[in-house]
């Protein structure tokens, strides 16, 4: 009999049973469900609702159930419509009538949301470790490949020279922010709803503060109606994953472009590439393309959760059963994507010669204007002077660096022979020496900061 079957006399339509069943989705929370029931039995015992012997029997039985799940020997039976029903049914089979007391004062409404919060703490820890691993890989490579130069782009047009390491770390800082946001979300979800009952609270005066502490929560939830229906933490995590996947997608998009034959800045590792069923020459960046594609999947799940929640009345509604399938898929996708990103970045092969060859003289136009700034000329004026130099080179069909000192002096009298020193890409990146810039020491500073952070 299901946990709710007492007032019903008619048989449930088998289609409805399947429609209502969530065990295939929520069985992943078996350990969290057992942890919650063990702690709850202690609270019932301290409140005098069950005896010491009953409490000990319940906890011993729940540990046997844990062993069965851990050894993959737990037998699912008809009527096990969710993980809570399955575990309680098996507990009662093992210890008899005392098993029926473990649910006293508790509703699946507060039970499921407690299980979900417990389960998610562990999942979030794993995700954070993967982010730190990815950042560590980027920081380590940045240190090793600090001397490689590449074109920097805005609007996908060549803009200024950068260090390859600087580009890698630009993504690593976004990943670090992802970790910070995840930590904040975990802090907010770490409140204990158990003891809220169906919606009105607990009738047997259990100590909810002690129960929360026993389960490692920061505190109990403050309002029982809100507690059983609150899925802010679900939306926060799906939103977190959506933004994290956007960051991975942007990283992947860069690699897709840079690995194309037209750019040739990087070669993707064979372990994360595939070929074509028709064209033998193809090496496709499928891992990067899937990172980009799966970001859309995660964002779609996030929107579906918001849409599900927006019209719900107060307290628990069955719609909330749909939160887990969406969220678990989001977090599974995020986990796999971070693992793939680690592999892609580890096996990536930068092509220094191709990156160097793509540097062009017009990327030094800003440096030319700054030469005059250092001589006291207002930047707005120097910007126009450098623009006329670009125009002169374009009209002649030559590189900006082919202009002579005399050519430049025809544009402004303060150009001197030392202006030829502007035409140097290494000098250009070294001039960007403020905090966060692309000079060697500033990029190495970033790499060190990120490496230290990732190891804490």
Coordinates of C-alpha atoms in Angstrom, one line a residue:
X1 CA 0.0 0.0 0.0
X2 CA 1.3 3.5 -0.8
X3 CA 2.0 5.8 2.1
X4 CA -1.2 7.8 1.4
X5 CA -3.6 4.9 0.7
X6 CA -5.8 4.8 3.8
X7 CA -8.8 6.9 2.6
X8 CA -9.0 5.4 -0.9
X9 CA -11.1 2.3 -1.9
X10 CA -10.7 2.2 -5.7
X11 CA -7.8 0.8 -7.5
X12 CA -5.3 3.3 -9.0
X13 CA -5.2 3.3 -12.8
X14 CA -1.9 1.6 -13.8
X15 CA -1.2 4.4 -16.1
X16 CA -1.6 6.8 -13.2
X17 CA 0.7 4.7 -11.1
X18 CA 3.4 5.0 -13.8
X19 CA 2.6 8.7 -14.3
X20 CA 3.0 9.3 -10.5
X21 CA 6.1 7.2 -10.0
X22 CA 9.3 9.1 -9.5
X23 CA 11.6 6.3 -8.2
X24 CA 13.7 6.2 -11.3
X25 CA 14.6 9.8 -10.8
X26 CA 14.8 10.2 -7.1
X27 CA 16.4 6.8 -6.2
X28 CA 19.8 8.6 -6.5
X29 CA 18.9 10.2 -3.2
X30 CA 18.8 6.9 -1.3
X31 CA 21.7 7.7 1.0
X32 CA 20.3 11.2 1.8
X33 CA 16.9 9.7 2.5
X34 CA 18.4 7.2 5.0
X35 CA 20.5 9.9 6.6
X36 CA 17.4 12.1 7.1
X37 CA 15.4 9.2 8.6
X38 CA 18.2 8.2 11.0
X39 CA 18.5 11.8 12.3
X40 CA 14.7 12.1 12.4
X41 CA 14.4 8.9 14.5
X42 CA 16.7 10.4 17.1
X43 CA 14.6 13.5 17.2
X44 CA 11.4 11.4 17.7
X45 CA 13.2 9.4 20.4
X46 CA 14.3 12.5 22.3
X47 CA 10.8 13.9 22.1
X48 CA 9.4 10.8 23.6
X49 CA 7.4 9.8 20.5
X50 CA 9.3 6.5 20.2
X51 CA 11.1 4.4 22.7
X52 CA 14.9 3.9 22.9
X53 CA 14.5 0.3 21.7
X54 CA 12.3 1.4 18.8
X55 CA 14.8 4.1 17.9
X56 CA 17.7 1.7 18.0
X57 CA 15.8 -0.9 15.9
X58 CA 14.8 1.8 13.3
X59 CA 18.4 3.0 12.9
X60 CA 19.8 -0.6 12.7
X61 CA 17.2 -1.4 10.1
X62 CA 18.0 1.7 8.1
X63 CA 21.7 0.8 8.1
X64 CA 20.8 -2.6 6.7
X65 CA 18.8 -0.8 4.0
X66 CA 21.9 1.3 3.3
X67 CA 24.0 -1.8 2.9
X68 CA 21.5 -3.2 0.3
X69 CA 21.6 0.0 -1.7
X70 CA 25.4 0.2 -1.5
X71 CA 25.8 -3.4 -2.7
X72 CA 23.2 -3.0 -5.4
X73 CA 21.0 -5.7 -3.9
X74 CA 18.0 -3.5 -2.9
X75 CA 14.9 -5.1 -4.4
X76 CA 12.4 -2.6 -5.8
X77 CA 8.8 -3.8 -5.5
X78 CA 5.4 -2.8 -6.9
X79 CA 4.1 0.2 -5.0
X80 CA 7.6 1.7 -4.4
X81 CA 6.5 5.0 -6.1
X82 CA 9.5 7.0 -4.8
X83 CA 12.7 6.6 -2.7
X84 CA 10.9 7.4 0.5
X85 CA 8.2 4.8 0.1
X86 CA 10.8 2.2 -1.0
X87 CA 13.1 2.8 2.0
X88 CA 10.2 2.8 4.5
X89 CA 8.7 -0.3 3.0
X90 CA 12.0 -2.2 3.2
X91 CA 12.6 -0.9 6.8
X92 CA 9.2 -2.3 7.9
X93 CA 10.0 -5.7 6.3
X94 CA 13.2 -5.9 8.2
X95 CA 12.1 -4.7 11.7
X96 CA 8.3 -5.0 11.7
X97 CA 5.9 -2.5 13.3
X98 CA 8.5 -0.1 14.6
X99 CA 9.3 0.7 11.0
X100 CA 5.9 2.3 10.7
X101 CA 6.7 4.8 13.3
X102 CA 9.6 6.5 11.5
X103 CA 7.2 8.7 9.6
X104 CA 5.4 10.0 12.6
X105 CA 4.8 13.8 12.3
X106 CA 6.7 13.8 9.0
X107 CA 5.3 14.3 5.5
X108 CA 6.9 13.5 2.3
X109 CA 6.6 17.2 1.6
X110 CA 9.3 18.1 4.2
X111 CA 11.1 14.8 3.7
X112 CA 11.8 15.1 0.0
X113 CA 13.0 18.7 0.2
X114 CA 15.3 17.7 3.0
X115 CA 16.7 14.8 1.0
X116 CA 17.2 17.0 -2.0
X117 CA 19.2 19.6 0.0
X118 CA 21.3 16.9 1.6
X119 CA 22.0 15.3 -1.7
X120 CA 22.9 18.5 -3.4
X121 CA 25.5 19.5 -0.9
X122 CA 27.6 16.5 -2.0
X123 CA 27.0 17.1 -5.7
X124 CA 28.0 20.8 -5.3
X125 CA 31.2 19.8 -3.6
X126 CA 32.1 17.6 -6.5
X127 CA 31.3 20.3 -9.0
X128 CA 33.5 22.8 -7.2
X129 CA 36.4 20.5 -7.2
X130 CA 36.1 20.1 -10.9
X131 CA 36.0 23.8 -11.4
X132 CA 39.2 24.2 -9.3
X133 CA 40.8 21.5 -11.4
X134 CA 40.0 23.3 -14.6
X135 CA 41.3 26.6 -13.2
X136 CA 44.5 24.8 -12.1
X137 CA 45.1 23.4 -15.5
X138 CA 44.7 26.8 -17.1
X139 CA 47.0 28.5 -14.5
X140 CA 49.7 25.8 -15.0
X141 CA 49.7 26.0 -18.7
X142 CA 49.8 29.8 -18.5
X143 CA 53.0 29.6 -16.6
X144 CA 54.5 27.1 -19.0
X145 CA 53.4 28.9 -22.2
X146 CA 53.9 32.5 -21.0
X147 CA 56.0 33.6 -24.0
X148 CA 53.5 32.7 -26.7
X149 CA 51.9 35.7 -28.4
X150 CA 48.6 35.8 -30.3
X151 CA 46.2 38.3 -31.8
X152 CA 43.6 39.6 -29.4
X153 CA 40.1 40.2 -30.9
X154 CA 37.2 42.4 -30.4
X155 CA 34.1 42.0 -32.6
X156 CA 36.1 39.0 -33.9
X157 CA 38.4 41.5 -35.6
X158 CA 42.1 41.6 -34.8
X159 CA 42.6 44.3 -32.2
X160 CA 45.8 44.1 -30.1
X161 CA 48.5 41.5 -29.4
X162 CA 48.0 39.4 -26.3
X163 CA 49.8 36.6 -24.5
X164 CA 48.3 33.2 -25.2
X165 CA 48.4 32.7 -21.4
X166 CA 46.4 35.8 -20.9
X167 CA 43.6 34.5 -23.2
X168 CA 43.5 31.2 -21.2
X169 CA 43.3 33.0 -17.9
X170 CA 40.5 35.2 -19.1
X171 CA 38.4 32.1 -19.1
X172 CA 39.9 30.9 -15.8
X173 CA 38.7 34.0 -14.0
X174 CA 35.2 33.4 -15.2
X175 CA 35.4 29.8 -13.9
X176 CA 36.6 31.1 -10.6
X177 CA 33.5 33.3 -10.3
X178 CA 31.4 30.2 -11.0
X179 CA 33.0 28.6 -8.0
X180 CA 32.2 31.7 -5.9
X181 CA 28.6 31.7 -7.0
X182 CA 28.2 28.0 -6.3
X183 CA 29.6 28.4 -2.7
X184 CA 27.0 31.2 -2.1
X185 CA 24.2 29.0 -3.4
X186 CA 25.2 26.1 -1.2
X187 CA 25.2 28.5 1.8
X188 CA 21.6 29.5 1.1
X189 CA 20.4 25.9 0.5
X190 CA 22.0 24.7 3.8
X191 CA 18.8 25.1 5.9
X192 CA 16.8 22.1 7.3
X193 CA 13.1 21.8 6.3
X194 CA 12.7 18.5 8.2
X195 CA 10.1 18.9 11.0
X196 CA 7.8 21.2 8.9
X197 CA 5.3 18.5 8.3
X198 CA 3.0 18.7 5.4
X199 CA 2.8 22.5 5.8
X200 CA 1.7 23.5 9.3
X201 CA 4.6 22.3 11.4
X202 CA 5.3 19.4 13.7
X203 CA 2.8 18.3 16.4
X204 CA 5.3 16.5 18.8
X205 CA 7.6 19.4 19.6
X206 CA 10.8 17.8 18.2
X207 CA 14.0 19.9 18.6
X208 CA 14.4 21.2 15.1
X209 CA 17.6 23.1 15.9
X210 CA 19.2 19.9 17.1
X211 CA 17.8 18.0 14.2
X212 CA 19.3 20.5 11.8
X213 CA 22.7 20.4 13.5
X214 CA 22.6 16.6 13.4
X215 CA 22.2 16.7 9.7
X216 CA 24.9 19.3 9.2
X217 CA 22.6 22.1 8.3
X218 CA 23.3 25.7 9.3
X219 CA 19.8 26.2 10.9
X220 CA 16.2 25.0 10.5
X221 CA 13.9 26.8 8.0
X222 CA 11.9 29.6 9.6
X223 CA 8.4 29.0 8.1
X224 CA 6.9 25.6 7.5
X225 CA 4.6 26.7 4.6
X226 CA 7.6 28.2 2.8
X227 CA 9.8 25.3 3.7
X228 CA 7.9 22.6 1.9
X229 CA 7.4 24.6 -1.3
X230 CA 10.7 26.5 -1.5
X231 CA 12.6 25.6 -4.6
X232 CA 14.7 28.8 -4.8
X233 CA 17.8 26.7 -4.3
X234 CA 16.8 24.5 -7.2
X235 CA 16.4 27.5 -9.5
X236 CA 19.6 29.0 -8.1
X237 CA 21.6 25.9 -9.0
X238 CA 20.1 25.6 -12.4
X239 CA 20.8 29.3 -13.0
X240 CA 24.3 28.8 -11.7
X241 CA 24.8 25.9 -14.1
X242 CA 23.4 27.9 -17.0
X243 CA 25.9 30.7 -16.5
X244 CA 28.7 28.2 -15.9
X245 CA 27.8 26.4 -19.1
X246 CA 27.7 29.8 -20.9
X247 CA 31.3 30.3 -19.8
X248 CA 32.3 26.9 -21.0
X249 CA 30.4 27.5 -24.3
X250 CA 32.3 30.7 -24.9
X251 CA 35.6 28.9 -24.2
X252 CA 34.5 26.2 -26.6
X253 CA 33.6 28.8 -29.3
X254 CA 37.0 30.3 -29.1
X255 CA 38.6 26.9 -29.6
X256 CA 36.3 26.0 -32.5
X257 CA 37.4 29.2 -34.2
X258 CA 41.1 28.9 -33.3
X259 CA 41.3 25.3 -34.4
X260 CA 39.8 25.9 -37.8
X261 CA 42.2 25.7 -40.8
X262 CA 41.7 29.4 -41.4
X263 CA 43.1 30.2 -38.0
X264 CA 45.2 27.2 -37.0
X265 CA 46.1 28.6 -33.6
X266 CA 45.5 25.4 -31.8
X267 CA 45.1 21.6 -32.4
X268 CA 42.5 19.8 -30.4
X269 CA 43.7 16.5 -28.9
X270 CA 42.7 13.3 -30.7
X271 CA 41.0 12.1 -27.5
X272 CA 38.4 15.0 -27.8
X273 CA 38.0 15.1 -31.6
X274 CA 36.2 13.0 -34.2
X275 CA 36.3 12.6 -37.9
X276 CA 33.8 12.6 -40.8
X277 CA 32.0 9.5 -42.1
X278 CA 32.5 10.9 -45.6
X279 CA 35.5 13.2 -45.6
X280 CA 38.8 11.5 -44.6
X281 CA 40.7 14.7 -44.0
X282 CA 38.3 16.1 -41.3
X283 CA 39.2 16.5 -37.7
X284 CA 36.2 18.0 -36.0
X285 CA 36.3 19.7 -32.5
X286 CA 33.3 17.7 -31.4
X287 CA 34.0 18.0 -27.7
X288 CA 34.0 21.8 -28.0
X289 CA 30.9 21.8 -30.1
X290 CA 29.1 19.6 -27.6
X291 CA 30.1 21.9 -24.8
X292 CA 28.5 24.7 -26.8
X293 CA 25.4 22.6 -27.6
X294 CA 24.8 21.3 -24.1
X295 CA 24.8 24.8 -22.7
X296 CA 21.5 25.3 -24.6
X297 CA 20.1 22.1 -22.9
X298 CA 21.0 23.4 -19.5
X299 CA 19.5 26.8 -20.1
X300 CA 16.3 25.2 -21.4
X301 CA 16.0 23.2 -18.2
X302 CA 16.4 26.4 -16.2
X303 CA 13.6 28.0 -18.1
X304 CA 11.4 25.0 -17.6
X305 CA 11.9 25.2 -13.8
X306 CA 11.0 28.8 -13.6
X307 CA 7.9 28.2 -15.8
X308 CA 6.8 25.3 -13.5
X309 CA 7.1 27.4 -10.3
X310 CA 5.6 30.7 -11.5
X311 CA 2.0 29.7 -11.1
X312 CA 2.0 27.5 -8.0
X313 CA -0.1 28.4 -5.0
X314 CA 1.3 28.4 -1.5
X315 CA 2.7 25.2 0.1
X316 CA 3.4 21.9 -1.6
X317 CA 2.0 20.9 -5.0
X318 CA 2.7 17.8 -7.0
X319 CA 4.2 19.9 -9.8
X320 CA 7.3 20.1 -7.6
X321 CA 8.0 16.4 -8.3
X322 CA 9.3 17.6 -11.7
X323 CA 12.1 19.7 -10.1
X324 CA 14.5 16.8 -9.6
X325 CA 14.5 15.4 -13.2
X326 CA 15.3 18.8 -14.5
X327 CA 17.9 19.7 -11.9
X328 CA 19.6 16.3 -11.9
X329 CA 20.0 16.5 -15.7
X330 CA 21.4 20.0 -15.3
X331 CA 23.9 19.0 -12.7
X332 CA 24.9 15.8 -14.5
X333 CA 25.4 17.8 -17.7
X334 CA 27.5 20.4 -15.8
X335 CA 29.6 17.6 -14.2
X336 CA 30.3 15.9 -17.5
X337 CA 31.0 19.2 -19.2
X338 CA 33.6 20.3 -16.6
X339 CA 35.3 16.9 -17.0
X340 CA 35.4 17.2 -20.7
X341 CA 36.7 20.8 -20.5
X342 CA 39.5 19.6 -18.3
X343 CA 40.5 17.0 -20.8
X344 CA 40.2 19.4 -23.8
X345 CA 42.4 22.1 -22.1
X346 CA 44.9 19.5 -20.9
X347 CA 45.4 18.0 -24.4
X348 CA 45.2 21.3 -26.4
X349 CA 48.3 22.0 -28.6
X350 CA 49.0 25.7 -29.3
X351 CA 50.6 26.5 -32.6
X352 CA 53.0 29.3 -31.8
X353 CA 54.1 29.9 -35.4
X354 CA 50.5 30.3 -36.7
X355 CA 49.6 32.6 -33.8
X356 CA 52.7 34.7 -34.4
X357 CA 52.1 34.9 -38.2
X358 CA 48.6 36.2 -37.5
X359 CA 49.9 39.3 -35.7
X360 CA 49.6 42.2 -38.1
X361 CA 51.1 45.7 -38.0
X362 CA 47.8 47.5 -37.7
X363 CA 47.4 45.9 -34.2
X364 CA 50.0 48.4 -33.2
X365 CA 48.0 51.5 -34.2
X366 CA 47.0 52.1 -30.6
X367 CA 50.6 51.9 -29.5
X368 CA 51.5 54.5 -32.2
X369 CA 48.9 56.9 -30.7
X370 CA 50.2 56.3 -27.2
X371 CA 53.7 57.2 -28.4
X372 CA 52.5 60.8 -28.8
X373 CA 50.5 60.7 -25.6
X374 CA 53.8 60.1 -23.8
X375 CA 55.0 63.3 -25.4
X376 CA 52.1 65.3 -24.0
X377 CA 49.7 65.2 -26.9
X378 CA 46.0 64.7 -25.9
X379 CA 44.8 61.2 -26.7
X380 CA 41.9 62.4 -28.8
X381 CA 44.3 64.1 -31.1
X382 CA 46.8 61.2 -31.2
X383 CA 43.9 58.8 -32.0
X384 CA 43.2 60.8 -35.1
X385 CA 46.9 61.0 -36.0
X386 CA 47.2 57.2 -35.7
X387 CA 44.1 56.8 -37.8
X388 CA 45.6 58.9 -40.6
X389 CA 48.7 56.7 -40.4
X390 CA 46.5 53.6 -40.9
X391 CA 44.8 55.3 -43.8
X392 CA 48.2 56.2 -45.4
X393 CA 49.3 52.5 -45.1
X394 CA 46.0 51.2 -46.5
X395 CA 46.2 53.6 -49.5
X396 CA 49.8 52.5 -50.3
X397 CA 48.9 48.9 -49.8
X398 CA 51.6 48.4 -47.2
X399 CA 51.9 47.4 -43.6
X400 CA 51.7 50.1 -40.9
X401 CA 55.3 49.1 -39.9
X402 CA 56.5 50.0 -43.5
X403 CA 55.8 53.7 -42.8
X404 CA 59.1 55.6 -42.3
X405 CA 59.8 58.2 -39.7
X406 CA 59.5 60.8 -42.4
X407 CA 56.0 59.5 -43.3
X408 CA 54.9 59.8 -39.6
X409 CA 56.5 63.2 -39.2
X410 CA 54.3 64.4 -42.0
X411 CA 51.3 63.6 -39.7
X412 CA 52.7 65.1 -36.5
X413 CA 55.9 66.9 -35.7
X414 CA 56.6 65.1 -32.5
X415 CA 57.3 61.8 -34.1
X416 CA 61.1 61.1 -33.8
X417 CA 63.4 58.3 -34.8
X418 CA 62.6 56.3 -31.7
X419 CA 59.1 55.9 -33.0
X420 CA 60.4 52.8 -34.8
X421 CA 60.5 51.1 -31.4
X422 CA 56.7 51.0 -31.4
X423 CA 56.8 48.3 -34.1
X424 CA 57.6 45.5 -31.7
X425 CA 54.9 43.0 -30.6
X426 CA 56.9 41.9 -27.5
X427 CA 57.3 45.6 -26.4
X428 CA 53.6 46.2 -27.1
X429 CA 52.4 43.5 -24.7
X430 CA 55.0 44.5 -22.1
X431 CA 53.7 48.1 -22.1
X432 CA 50.3 46.7 -20.8
X433 CA 51.8 46.4 -17.4
X434 CA 49.0 47.5 -15.0
X435 CA 47.3 45.0 -12.8
X436 CA 45.3 42.6 -15.0
X437 CA 47.3 43.5 -18.1
X438 CA 49.0 41.2 -20.6
X439 CA 52.6 41.9 -19.7
X440 CA 54.6 38.9 -18.6
X441 CA 54.8 39.7 -15.0
X442 CA 51.1 40.6 -14.7
X443 CA 50.0 37.4 -16.4
X444 CA 52.3 35.4 -14.2
X445 CA 50.8 37.2 -11.2
X446 CA 47.3 36.1 -12.3
X447 CA 48.5 32.5 -12.8
X448 CA 50.0 32.4 -9.3
X449 CA 46.8 33.8 -7.8
X450 CA 44.6 31.3 -9.6
X451 CA 46.9 28.4 -8.8
X452 CA 46.9 29.3 -5.1
X453 CA 43.2 29.6 -5.1
X454 CA 42.6 26.3 -6.9
X455 CA 44.7 24.4 -4.3
X456 CA 42.8 25.7 -1.2

